[in-house]
Amino acid sequence: MISTRFVEELIAEPFLDTFIPKHQLGPEYIIPTNENRTWRADGAVNISVPPDLEHKYEPESVISLFRKAVENSPKRPALVVKRNGGLHEWSYAEYWHDVKDVAKGFIKLGSTPFHAVGILGSNSPEWLISYLAAIFCGAFPAGIYITNSPAACFHVLENSSANIVIVDNDSQLDKILSVRDKLPHLKAIIQYDGSSEHPDVVSWQDLLLIGQSLSDGVLEKRMKGIAINQCCSLIYTSGTTGNPKGAMISHDSVIVTSKILRYELTHLTSYQKTVSYLPLSHVAALIVDLYLSIMSESTVYFAHPDALKGKLIEDLIQAQPTYFMGVPRVYEKMKERLEAVEDSLPTMKKKLVKWARKQALKYNQQVPQSTTKPILYSTAKALVLNKVKAAMGITNVRIFASGAAPLSVDVFNFFLSYDIIILESYGLSECSGAHAMTMPKHYHRAGSVGNIHTVKDLKFKIINPNNNGSGEIAMNGRNIFMGYLGLEEMTREAVEEDKWLHSGDIGLIDKDGFLFVTGRIKELIITSGGENIPPVLIEDQIKKLLPVLSNCMLIGDKRKYLTILLTLKTEINLSTMEPTDELNPISIKWCQSVGSSAKRVSEIVQSADANVMNGIQQGINKYNEEFAISRAQKIQKWSILPQDFCIHNGTLGPTSKLKRPFVVTKYSRIIESMYSS
């Protein structure tokens, strides 16, 4: 760590803020402009406010939002984390106090407005404090995924002209140290977990002391230089098809998104609890763990860093959350765990669980839901379903939400049968999170991501629809992002002058206003015969027909026919999260059902296990005969890959999105072998 003497000298040293703000009217100030998009760090965009706007939707800054929560609930617990065997808690007043001290520490260490503060670490109170502190001092917080390579970290820090970077541990610190000489704007590295022996690293405690040495007046001047319609945060896209782009999110867009989610879609009441475990570098986690929590004066419990390695249930049991956000992969893994437990039950208990699930599914599929609960449903809850929820730590959860990727109908219905109703959100980083959400209790259509009429100020349209009404989904509203930092051409391609955002997704809107997303334009397969084929729908159907499959990827762009790569469900190495060679119980059970005794993927691949191959071919045949809507959509050949897709082997991005171009390159030999004859 930096020497005590250096810290003492820095604290004692007089400070003069050399940054000259363009105004001192903030933070509740809107810069006059007619521009709807910008790629400049100090740019501003127009906020279109209708004359009949409700007071609660009036534009405001992140600082104002936070200040109100602190004034209303100063003693209420805001952040809770388990450390050294006990729970460490921040009240809202302490939360505010630390944010101000850290912001002043950033300023004294060299943070200037319109430059980034990179945050590279697992979810923690310090992560959120650093994020807000960056906004307070006029900088841009930029989350960096902990799975990023040093080169990927460099890209974010270099693109955002970062002055400060925060890391949690030595592993992440090493990434920054390996690239810092190529970052001319970088002024300081701060580590908040443990202590580094490196002489140029500032500890979290020293950061607080440095901040406390600066007068509040310096920070107030920075805060007054802020405008609601300027950038407050950078969200870097997952980069599945190229380098991540820095989506510039304004104060207004992120706050209006959060308010719509709270008041129009989830109806989240005050004083709730949630568990923070999804990467905060993703906009969905930020909205839930930071903005919705502050807005509702709720408590955030931070999960163990290994939550996704099997410890999430422990965290849920301890925290007893009242709202829960997951991504489809999390729900899929929970489904697999429940199926394995159910399969291991004695015959009579297994029958009881199946009966209870049947009652819950029947009741929950009623739209709108009946206010009178059938006696069989209530009995099923009391005998089985409530006990399952208690064992998972979700007894008190009133809102289950999913985002970041499509949730399959199969997974949705599975949880319905356990009396768990998942609200699925649809949106992008570029629209500050959710732009639509399903409302299963009120009106719902299976497979849709919500109704476009639910929120009048969030608009949809289909661009260049074909005969079936399918085309590119476009979105419009106050929540649309400002543009991509430093990327004029890409900003102009993504956002029209009138603020309509090109989503890059293919979809259609039915006669009742339900929106269906069928794929990504960049993922669209165009065969050599000229047929356009969205792969996701086919891949989901194949996985539904073959429960042994974990993932699959359709191949066929510019080819004469379709083929598909398949991965099997296996056990996970909990220390690395890498899929192992060992089949998991679901796969073993499926193999046994087709007459195979295989226990490993390598056994199946190397011996070309006839029973497994025949079982998979039967599933492919069933798809071709019953679900393929044209000859071109039939799958002619398939191959089992030696390992499941994962972040570790590069086939999945940091948000678990499939990196299709990378997969094509990585398995090019296998792919070419399916087209060689």
XYZ file of C-alpha atoms in Angstrom:
677
model
C 0.000 0.000 0.000
C 0.957 3.653 -0.338
C 3.044 4.682 2.660
C 1.485 6.273 5.734
C 3.772 9.244 5.175
C 2.404 9.821 1.662
C -1.184 9.737 2.967
C -0.336 12.113 5.802
C 1.327 14.529 3.368
C -1.611 14.351 0.961
C -4.058 15.018 3.790
C -2.023 17.999 5.010
C -1.470 19.409 1.527
C -3.685 22.382 0.521
C -6.021 21.564 -2.347
C -7.144 23.753 -5.205
C -9.682 22.269 -7.626
C -8.423 23.266 -11.064
C -11.581 22.115 -12.841
C -13.728 25.069 -13.911
C -17.417 24.081 -14.253
C -19.557 25.626 -16.996
C -22.350 26.380 -14.497
C -23.223 26.247 -10.798
C -26.951 25.609 -11.172
C -26.973 21.882 -10.437
C -27.531 19.228 -9.571
C -31.221 19.899 -10.381
C -30.425 21.691 -13.643
C -31.352 20.877 -17.236
C -29.005 22.251 -19.906
C -31.076 23.772 -22.750
C -30.626 21.694 -25.907
C -32.625 20.230 -28.787
C -30.207 17.327 -29.307
C -31.581 13.831 -28.706
C -28.243 12.048 -28.929
C -24.579 12.703 -28.254
C -21.278 10.850 -28.160
C -19.349 13.601 -26.345
C -18.467 13.053 -22.688
C -19.717 16.528 -21.746
C -22.736 16.428 -24.082
C -26.359 16.953 -23.035
C -29.642 15.681 -24.482
C -33.162 17.021 -24.607
C -35.684 15.806 -22.008
C -39.150 15.663 -23.527
C -41.680 16.266 -20.745
C -45.446 16.270 -21.499
C -47.555 19.079 -19.970
C -49.650 16.621 -17.929
C -46.651 14.893 -16.334
C -47.254 13.469 -12.861
C -45.167 15.110 -10.160
C -43.374 11.879 -9.258
C -41.959 11.713 -12.806
C -40.452 15.210 -12.727
C -36.787 15.093 -13.822
C -34.310 14.879 -10.954
C -30.682 13.976 -10.353
C -29.290 10.831 -8.767
C -28.031 13.052 -5.932
C -31.542 14.351 -5.232
C -32.986 10.831 -5.293
C -30.404 9.628 -2.779
C -30.742 12.722 -0.564
C -34.524 12.165 -0.190
C -34.016 8.559 0.936
C -31.451 9.681 3.519
C -33.714 12.444 4.820
C -36.709 10.081 5.063
C -34.910 7.072 6.578
C -31.568 8.146 8.076
C -31.419 5.288 10.588
C -32.855 2.572 8.387
C -30.351 -0.128 7.292
C -29.296 0.500 3.702
C -26.417 -1.941 3.185
C -25.652 -5.188 5.025
C -22.712 -7.524 4.456
C -21.392 -10.534 6.366
C -17.752 -10.100 7.375
C -15.532 -11.693 10.011
C -18.379 -13.894 11.183
C -20.825 -11.066 11.781
C -23.114 -8.666 9.928
C -21.747 -5.208 9.137
C -24.395 -2.583 8.484
C -24.614 0.915 6.999
C -27.623 3.077 7.831
C -28.813 5.460 5.108
C -27.107 8.337 6.972
C -23.821 6.390 7.129
C -24.205 5.416 3.475
C -24.535 9.124 2.513
C -21.615 10.089 4.752
C -19.270 7.498 3.188
C -20.321 8.437 -0.348
C -19.406 12.070 0.339
C -16.052 11.147 1.918
C -15.144 8.813 -0.946
C -16.198 11.428 -3.517
C -13.913 13.980 -1.849
C -11.139 11.362 -1.773
C -11.577 10.830 -5.508
C -11.332 14.577 -6.120
C -8.132 14.919 -4.099
C -6.598 11.918 -5.874
C -7.227 13.533 -9.266
C -10.722 12.607 -10.464
C -12.113 15.202 -12.868
C -15.615 15.511 -14.361
C -16.382 13.660 -17.584
C -13.666 11.077 -16.863
C -14.462 7.618 -15.506
C -13.983 5.875 -12.207
C -13.559 2.196 -13.078
C -14.924 -0.320 -10.562
C -13.543 -3.851 -10.795
C -14.756 -6.072 -7.988
C -17.413 -8.369 -6.596
C -20.651 -6.902 -5.226
C -20.057 -5.094 -1.943
C -21.041 -1.933 -0.068
C -17.814 -0.348 -1.337
C -18.888 -1.018 -4.936
C -22.122 0.955 -4.574
C -20.468 3.658 -2.469
C -17.799 4.124 -5.167
C -20.438 4.216 -7.888
C -22.409 7.000 -6.195
C -19.257 8.854 -5.144
C -18.133 9.033 -8.775
C -21.474 10.628 -9.720
C -21.238 13.101 -6.828
C -17.884 14.432 -8.040
C -19.031 14.694 -11.680
C -17.203 11.606 -12.938
C -18.694 8.557 -14.678
C -18.778 5.266 -12.758
C -17.915 2.427 -15.128
C -18.349 -1.128 -13.864
C -15.920 -3.743 -15.164
C -16.794 -7.444 -15.092
C -14.526 -9.416 -12.753
C -14.195 -12.089 -15.456
C -12.621 -9.567 -17.860
C -9.101 -10.175 -19.079
C -6.455 -7.455 -18.569
C -6.952 -6.439 -22.207
C -10.719 -6.088 -21.714
C -10.153 -4.032 -18.537
C -7.753 -1.813 -20.465
C -10.339 -1.223 -23.191
C -12.912 0.112 -20.688
C -10.428 2.288 -18.797
C -8.805 3.653 -21.944
C -12.098 4.312 -23.736
C -13.524 6.144 -20.703
C -10.322 8.120 -19.920
C -10.479 6.794 -16.359
C -8.692 8.800 -13.629
C -9.408 6.326 -10.827
C -9.851 2.570 -10.707
C -11.202 0.607 -7.717
C -10.362 -3.098 -7.296
C -11.441 -5.538 -4.620
C -8.510 -7.961 -4.370
C -4.989 -8.797 -5.517
C -6.207 -10.839 -8.475
C -8.049 -7.860 -9.972
C -5.218 -5.515 -8.978
C -2.749 -7.564 -11.011
C -4.868 -6.984 -14.137
C -4.706 -3.217 -13.673
C -1.005 -3.163 -12.825
C -0.273 -5.048 -16.046
C -1.852 -2.300 -18.194
C -1.541 0.899 -16.134
C 1.509 2.179 -18.037
C -0.713 2.436 -21.134
C -3.346 4.533 -19.314
C -2.170 8.154 -19.354
C -5.278 9.500 -17.549
C -5.028 7.077 -14.609
C -4.136 8.930 -11.379
C -4.842 6.391 -8.610
C -5.588 2.741 -7.886
C -7.668 1.923 -4.796
C -8.145 -1.526 -3.231
C -11.017 -2.098 -0.824
C -10.558 -5.735 0.200
C -7.401 -6.897 1.937
C -4.121 -5.023 1.759
C -1.684 -4.853 -1.110
C 2.073 -4.701 -0.755
C 2.284 -2.587 -3.891
C 3.589 0.919 -3.118
C 1.195 2.719 -5.498
C -2.121 1.365 -4.198
C -4.394 3.328 -1.842
C -6.345 1.391 0.806
C -10.057 1.998 1.391
C -9.424 3.356 4.895
C -6.803 5.765 3.584
C -9.226 6.868 0.859
C -11.783 7.786 3.541
C -9.150 9.717 5.512
C -8.057 11.581 2.392
C -11.669 12.482 1.657
C -12.329 13.663 5.200
C -9.439 16.123 4.844
C -11.222 17.994 2.047
C -13.868 20.609 2.760
C -17.469 19.922 1.807
C -17.382 23.129 -0.217
C -15.171 21.550 -2.878
C -17.645 18.690 -3.315
C -20.632 21.073 -3.309
C -19.056 22.995 -6.180
C -18.679 19.760 -8.155
C -22.282 18.777 -7.440
C -23.553 22.181 -8.571
C -21.788 21.632 -11.894
C -23.956 18.566 -12.624
C -26.972 18.566 -14.970
C -29.844 16.066 -15.061
C -29.613 15.666 -18.850
C -25.906 14.831 -18.888
C -24.236 11.464 -18.469
C -24.080 10.056 -14.948
C -22.955 6.508 -15.677
C -21.306 4.350 -18.334
C -22.644 0.865 -18.976
C -20.341 -1.176 -21.167
C -22.125 -3.598 -23.472
C -21.247 -7.288 -23.206
C -19.144 -7.231 -26.374
C -20.325 -10.561 -27.802
C -19.720 -9.328 -31.373
C -16.831 -6.876 -30.859
C -15.302 -4.473 -28.353
C -17.755 -3.340 -25.650
C -19.241 0.110 -26.229
C -19.742 2.642 -23.437
C -23.467 3.412 -23.303
C -23.906 6.891 -21.792
C -26.821 6.905 -19.343
C -28.166 10.244 -18.099
C -29.527 10.992 -14.626
C -33.008 11.366 -16.104
C -33.039 8.167 -18.140
C -31.909 5.856 -15.331
C -34.232 7.449 -12.763
C -37.318 7.457 -14.991
C -36.654 3.782 -15.803
C -36.489 2.975 -12.099
C -39.655 4.937 -11.322
C -41.622 3.225 -14.087
C -40.433 -0.160 -12.831
C -41.498 0.710 -9.310
C -44.799 2.498 -9.861
C -46.142 0.978 -13.096
C -44.730 -2.529 -13.349
C -43.658 -4.094 -10.032
C -45.592 -1.836 -7.603
C -42.708 -2.169 -5.175
C -43.589 -0.715 -1.776
C -41.159 0.907 0.663
C -38.844 -0.772 3.176
C -38.105 -3.990 1.287
C -35.075 -6.322 1.210
C -33.076 -7.786 -1.669
C -29.877 -9.780 -2.140
C -27.152 -8.345 -4.373
C -25.327 -11.090 -6.276
C -25.647 -10.407 -10.028
C -22.736 -8.412 -11.540
C -23.263 -4.711 -10.840
C -21.546 -3.927 -14.138
C -24.851 -4.927 -15.752
C -27.653 -2.370 -15.891
C -30.291 -4.808 -14.592
C -28.415 -5.423 -11.338
C -27.700 -1.701 -10.925
C -31.356 -0.767 -11.339
C -32.498 -3.346 -8.762
C -29.670 -3.210 -6.210
C -29.035 0.531 -6.260
C -31.781 2.647 -7.802
C -34.909 0.702 -6.801
C -33.458 0.099 -3.350
C -32.701 3.768 -2.724
C -36.029 4.857 -4.194
C -37.957 2.486 -1.904
C -35.592 3.050 1.067
C -34.944 -0.675 1.114
C -32.091 -2.811 2.454
C -29.496 -4.481 0.244
C -27.833 -7.641 1.566
C -24.618 -8.519 -0.242
C -24.223 -12.163 -1.107
C -20.989 -14.079 -0.662
C -18.705 -13.572 -3.708
C -19.188 -17.280 -4.426
C -22.992 -16.994 -4.458
C -23.199 -18.294 -8.022
C -20.899 -21.166 -7.118
C -23.513 -22.782 -4.920
C -23.812 -20.427 -1.925
C -26.774 -18.329 -3.094
C -29.336 -20.350 -1.111
C -27.351 -19.737 2.099
C -27.464 -15.993 1.433
C -31.197 -16.071 0.676
C -31.931 -18.002 3.877
C -30.002 -15.468 5.956
C -31.324 -12.319 4.233
C -34.956 -13.437 3.710
C -35.443 -11.016 0.767
C -38.791 -9.619 -0.306
C -37.845 -9.092 -3.972
C -35.443 -11.105 -6.101
C -33.807 -10.491 -9.463
C -32.356 -13.322 -11.510
C -31.174 -13.977 -15.027
C -32.496 -16.983 -16.976
C -29.335 -18.989 -16.283
C -29.880 -18.619 -12.524
C -33.487 -19.780 -12.807
C -32.415 -22.673 -15.063
C -29.875 -23.835 -12.470
C -32.470 -23.541 -9.701
C -34.832 -25.598 -11.840
C -32.200 -28.305 -12.319
C -31.553 -28.398 -8.573
C -35.259 -28.720 -7.759
C -35.691 -31.443 -10.377
C -32.763 -33.400 -8.939
C -34.162 -33.132 -5.396
C -37.625 -34.126 -6.587
C -36.200 -37.115 -8.461
C -34.415 -38.350 -5.318
C -37.590 -38.392 -3.204
C -39.331 -41.618 -2.145
C -42.234 -42.598 -4.391
C -45.047 -41.292 -2.163
C -43.370 -37.912 -1.532
C -42.626 -37.595 -5.233
C -46.291 -38.142 -6.046
C -47.300 -35.539 -3.446
C -44.942 -32.948 -4.950
C -46.241 -33.614 -8.464
C -49.826 -33.274 -7.252
C -49.027 -29.991 -5.486
C -47.257 -28.609 -8.564
C -50.229 -29.514 -10.709
C -52.591 -27.534 -8.454
C -50.307 -24.479 -8.416
C -49.821 -24.515 -12.182
C -53.577 -24.771 -12.775
C -54.298 -21.816 -10.478
C -51.408 -19.612 -11.623
C -52.200 -20.071 -15.302
C -55.547 -18.325 -14.777
C -55.317 -14.834 -16.294
C -56.445 -12.712 -14.609
C -56.022 -14.641 -11.389
C -59.129 -15.464 -9.408
C -59.393 -13.691 -6.070
C -60.862 -16.863 -4.581
C -58.167 -19.476 -4.006
C -59.302 -23.085 -4.630
C -59.071 -25.379 -1.606
C -56.777 -27.796 -3.465
C -54.353 -24.987 -4.304
C -54.314 -23.749 -0.695
C -53.734 -27.309 0.522
C -50.872 -27.779 -1.944
C -49.230 -24.591 -0.654
C -49.522 -25.630 2.969
C -48.347 -29.227 2.472
C -45.542 -28.741 -0.058
C -44.940 -25.437 -1.810
C -44.473 -23.184 1.225
C -41.968 -25.671 2.659
C -39.954 -25.648 -0.564
C -39.848 -21.839 -0.509
C -38.745 -21.842 3.136
C -35.912 -24.259 2.337
C -34.759 -21.874 -0.401
C -35.002 -18.711 1.693
C -37.681 -17.153 -0.516
C -40.752 -17.368 1.716
C -41.096 -13.576 1.857
C -40.347 -12.837 -1.796
C -43.291 -11.045 -3.397
C -41.576 -10.083 -6.663
C -39.490 -12.465 -8.745
C -38.013 -10.835 -11.842
C -35.875 -11.995 -14.744
C -33.908 -10.010 -17.289
C -30.797 -9.741 -19.496
C -31.874 -12.641 -21.763
C -35.074 -14.459 -22.789
C -36.676 -16.765 -20.219
C -38.024 -19.922 -21.843
C -41.712 -20.797 -21.506
C -40.655 -24.163 -20.077
C -38.719 -22.537 -17.210
C -41.499 -19.999 -16.594
C -44.130 -22.739 -16.308
C -41.878 -24.872 -14.107
C -41.702 -22.085 -11.521
C -45.427 -21.400 -11.872
C -45.925 -24.969 -10.697
C -43.914 -24.130 -7.570
C -46.135 -21.078 -7.006
C -43.362 -18.720 -8.143
C -44.513 -16.139 -10.685
C -41.598 -14.586 -12.567
C -41.949 -11.138 -14.134
C -39.835 -11.080 -17.287
C -38.370 -7.755 -18.342
C -37.249 -6.840 -21.833
C -34.801 -4.081 -22.611
C -31.200 -3.166 -23.311
C -28.387 -1.234 -21.684
C -29.259 1.401 -24.279
C -32.724 1.921 -22.801
C -31.397 1.994 -19.226
C -32.780 -1.469 -18.479
C -36.383 -2.592 -18.888
C -38.645 -1.157 -21.598
C -41.365 -3.802 -21.148
C -42.352 -6.366 -18.538
C -44.755 -9.271 -18.373
C -47.736 -9.037 -16.010
C -48.679 -12.714 -15.465
C -51.255 -12.037 -12.738
C -53.233 -9.558 -14.830
C -52.763 -10.195 -18.544
C -50.259 -12.450 -20.195
C -49.556 -14.334 -23.381
C -47.109 -17.237 -23.275
C -43.835 -16.403 -24.978
C -44.366 -12.642 -25.005
C -42.163 -10.172 -23.112
C -45.068 -7.914 -22.205
C -47.713 -5.668 -23.705
C -46.681 -2.447 -25.440
C -49.686 -0.587 -23.972
C -48.758 -1.223 -20.308
C -46.756 2.006 -19.977
C -47.922 4.781 -22.305
C -44.627 6.682 -22.225
C -42.531 3.679 -23.287
C -43.190 3.230 -26.995
C -42.512 0.398 -29.442
C -42.702 -0.032 -33.191
C -41.597 -2.614 -35.740
C -39.270 -1.361 -38.475
C -39.618 -2.832 -41.987
C -42.034 -5.641 -41.033
C -42.357 -8.622 -43.369
C -45.618 -10.325 -44.360
C -45.889 -11.889 -40.895
C -45.384 -8.546 -39.159
C -41.870 -9.460 -38.044
C -39.078 -6.887 -38.203
C -36.636 -4.931 -36.070
C -37.962 -3.770 -32.703
C -37.510 -0.037 -32.067
C -38.078 1.783 -28.767
C -38.699 5.356 -27.723
C -38.987 7.188 -24.385
C -37.164 9.268 -21.798
C -35.227 6.157 -20.785
C -33.302 5.919 -24.075
C -29.555 6.365 -23.649
C -27.604 9.400 -24.832
C -25.210 7.616 -27.176
C -21.963 5.635 -27.247
C -19.006 7.469 -25.703
C -16.708 8.718 -28.455
C -18.475 6.730 -31.187
C -20.374 9.107 -33.446
C -21.115 6.708 -36.299
C -22.333 3.901 -34.029
C -24.489 6.361 -32.076
C -26.136 7.608 -35.272
C -26.773 4.014 -36.363
C -28.333 3.085 -33.013
C -30.463 6.174 -32.292
C -32.497 8.157 -34.807
C -32.672 11.945 -34.588
C -36.146 11.626 -33.057
C -34.775 9.308 -30.329
C -36.086 6.014 -31.699
C -33.622 3.315 -30.626
C -32.803 0.421 -32.973
C -32.740 -2.605 -30.662
C -31.073 -5.025 -33.066
C -33.743 -7.539 -32.006
C -36.229 -9.179 -34.339
C -39.812 -9.381 -33.145
C -43.483 -8.792 -33.781
C -46.460 -7.222 -32.039
C -49.716 -9.197 -32.152
C -53.200 -7.692 -32.562
C -53.597 -7.283 -28.788
C -50.287 -5.466 -28.336
C -48.191 -8.345 -26.984
C -44.544 -8.162 -28.020
C -42.665 -11.287 -29.052
C -38.870 -11.305 -29.486
C -37.713 -13.956 -31.947
C -33.982 -13.286 -32.235
C -31.158 -10.877 -32.938
C -30.493 -9.411 -36.392
C -26.781 -10.197 -36.023
C -27.624 -13.785 -35.056
C -30.012 -14.317 -37.969
C -28.973 -17.235 -40.137
C -29.385 -16.681 -43.870
C -28.932 -19.966 -45.702
C -27.360 -20.197 -49.161
C -30.926 -20.634 -50.419
C -31.803 -17.196 -49.006
C -34.071 -18.296 -46.126
C -33.903 -16.189 -42.953
C -33.836 -18.365 -39.829
C -33.827 -16.995 -36.245
C -31.771 -19.585 -34.314
C -32.964 -19.001 -30.732
C -36.486 -20.370 -31.234
C -35.110 -23.558 -32.779
C -32.423 -23.917 -30.089
C -34.993 -23.533 -27.315
C -37.218 -26.174 -28.889
C -34.337 -28.643 -29.214
C -33.416 -28.164 -25.530
C -37.039 -28.708 -24.569
C -37.149 -31.994 -26.501
C -33.808 -33.197 -25.128
C -33.472 -32.510 -21.367
C -29.914 -33.888 -21.442
C -28.799 -30.736 -23.289
C -27.404 -27.723 -21.483
C -26.791 -25.539 -24.538
C -26.929 -25.721 -28.284
C -26.018 -23.465 -31.184
C -27.506 -23.588 -34.649
C -25.135 -23.347 -37.627
C -26.066 -22.639 -41.245
C -25.250 -19.080 -42.301
C -24.460 -19.140 -46.054
C -24.699 -22.958 -45.914
C -26.915 -25.363 -47.818
C -28.460 -26.863 -44.694
C -28.664 -26.463 -40.906
C -26.486 -28.258 -38.380
C -26.303 -27.825 -34.623
C -23.642 -27.990 -31.891
C -24.812 -29.592 -28.642
C -23.477 -29.542 -25.081
C -24.582 -31.854 -22.280
C -25.514 -30.975 -18.704
C -22.539 -31.621 -16.454
C -21.348 -30.967 -12.937
C -19.625 -27.628 -12.274
C -16.232 -27.082 -10.668
C -17.374 -24.741 -7.903
C -13.947 -23.143 -7.484
C -13.644 -22.088 -11.144
C -17.271 -22.366 -12.349
C -15.949 -24.395 -15.270
C -18.113 -27.297 -16.503
C -16.503 -30.640 -15.735
C -16.539 -33.854 -17.740
C -18.925 -35.558 -15.290
C -22.576 -35.725 -16.277
C -24.987 -34.277 -13.735
C -27.895 -36.335 -12.303
C -30.358 -35.095 -14.949
C -28.046 -36.201 -17.762
C -27.302 -39.542 -16.110
C -31.021 -40.200 -15.682
C -31.682 -39.346 -19.346
C -28.820 -41.594 -20.468
C -30.252 -44.446 -18.424
C -33.660 -43.849 -20.038
C -32.129 -44.520 -23.467
C -30.144 -47.548 -22.265
C -26.736 -45.938 -21.656
C -24.621 -46.239 -18.516
C -22.413 -43.257 -19.427
C -21.214 -41.049 -16.589
C -18.935 -38.686 -18.534
C -19.133 -36.596 -21.696
C -15.800 -38.035 -22.869
C -17.237 -41.567 -22.675
C -20.067 -40.572 -24.996
C -17.958 -38.591 -27.466
C -14.998 -40.974 -27.711
C -17.048 -44.160 -28.005
C -19.880 -42.561 -29.998
C -22.264 -44.212 -27.494
C -24.903 -45.750 -29.755
C -27.751 -45.425 -27.257
C -27.060 -41.764 -26.576
C -26.601 -40.992 -30.272
C -29.848 -42.715 -31.109
C -31.690 -40.906 -28.295
C -30.484 -37.525 -29.476
C -31.312 -38.342 -33.085
C -34.848 -39.223 -32.039
C -35.180 -35.773 -30.459
C -33.819 -34.122 -33.621
C -36.212 -36.183 -35.726
C -39.137 -35.121 -33.558
C -38.194 -31.462 -34.041
C -37.835 -31.925 -37.822
C -41.175 -33.699 -38.136
C -43.320 -31.660 -35.737
C -41.762 -28.214 -35.274
C -39.692 -27.254 -38.333
C -41.926 -24.919 -40.363
C -40.041 -25.418 -43.622
C -37.557 -27.826 -45.171
C -34.827 -25.219 -44.761
C -35.426 -25.169 -40.987
C -34.779 -28.890 -40.583
C -31.552 -29.925 -38.870
C -29.513 -32.329 -40.974
C -26.499 -33.036 -38.740
C -25.337 -32.452 -35.174
C -22.255 -32.853 -32.977
C -21.711 -33.111 -29.231
C -19.000 -30.764 -27.961
C -16.503 -31.948 -25.334
C -17.368 -29.152 -22.889
C -20.398 -27.014 -22.092
C -20.379 -23.324 -22.990
C -19.072 -21.111 -20.176
C -17.285 -17.841 -19.463
C -14.096 -19.767 -18.630
C -13.636 -21.206 -22.136
C -14.626 -17.972 -23.852
C -17.888 -19.181 -25.385
C -20.062 -17.064 -23.077
C -19.693 -13.359 -22.372
C -19.678 -11.864 -18.862
C -23.503 -11.834 -18.757
C -23.660 -15.470 -19.997
C -24.663 -14.455 -23.528
C -23.486 -16.830 -26.214
C -20.531 -15.494 -28.233
C -21.558 -17.059 -31.534
C -18.666 -15.815 -33.697
C -16.177 -17.113 -31.129
C -17.894 -20.516 -31.004
C -17.782 -20.758 -34.807
C -14.040 -20.089 -34.751
C -13.285 -22.315 -31.753
C -15.133 -25.323 -33.178
C -14.507 -24.677 -36.882
C -13.112 -28.187 -37.449
C -16.188 -29.845 -36.009
C -18.463 -27.524 -37.999
C -16.623 -28.146 -41.269
C -16.809 -31.900 -40.687
C -20.613 -31.633 -40.710
C -20.483 -30.034 -44.165
C -17.637 -32.048 -45.682
C -19.795 -34.708 -47.273
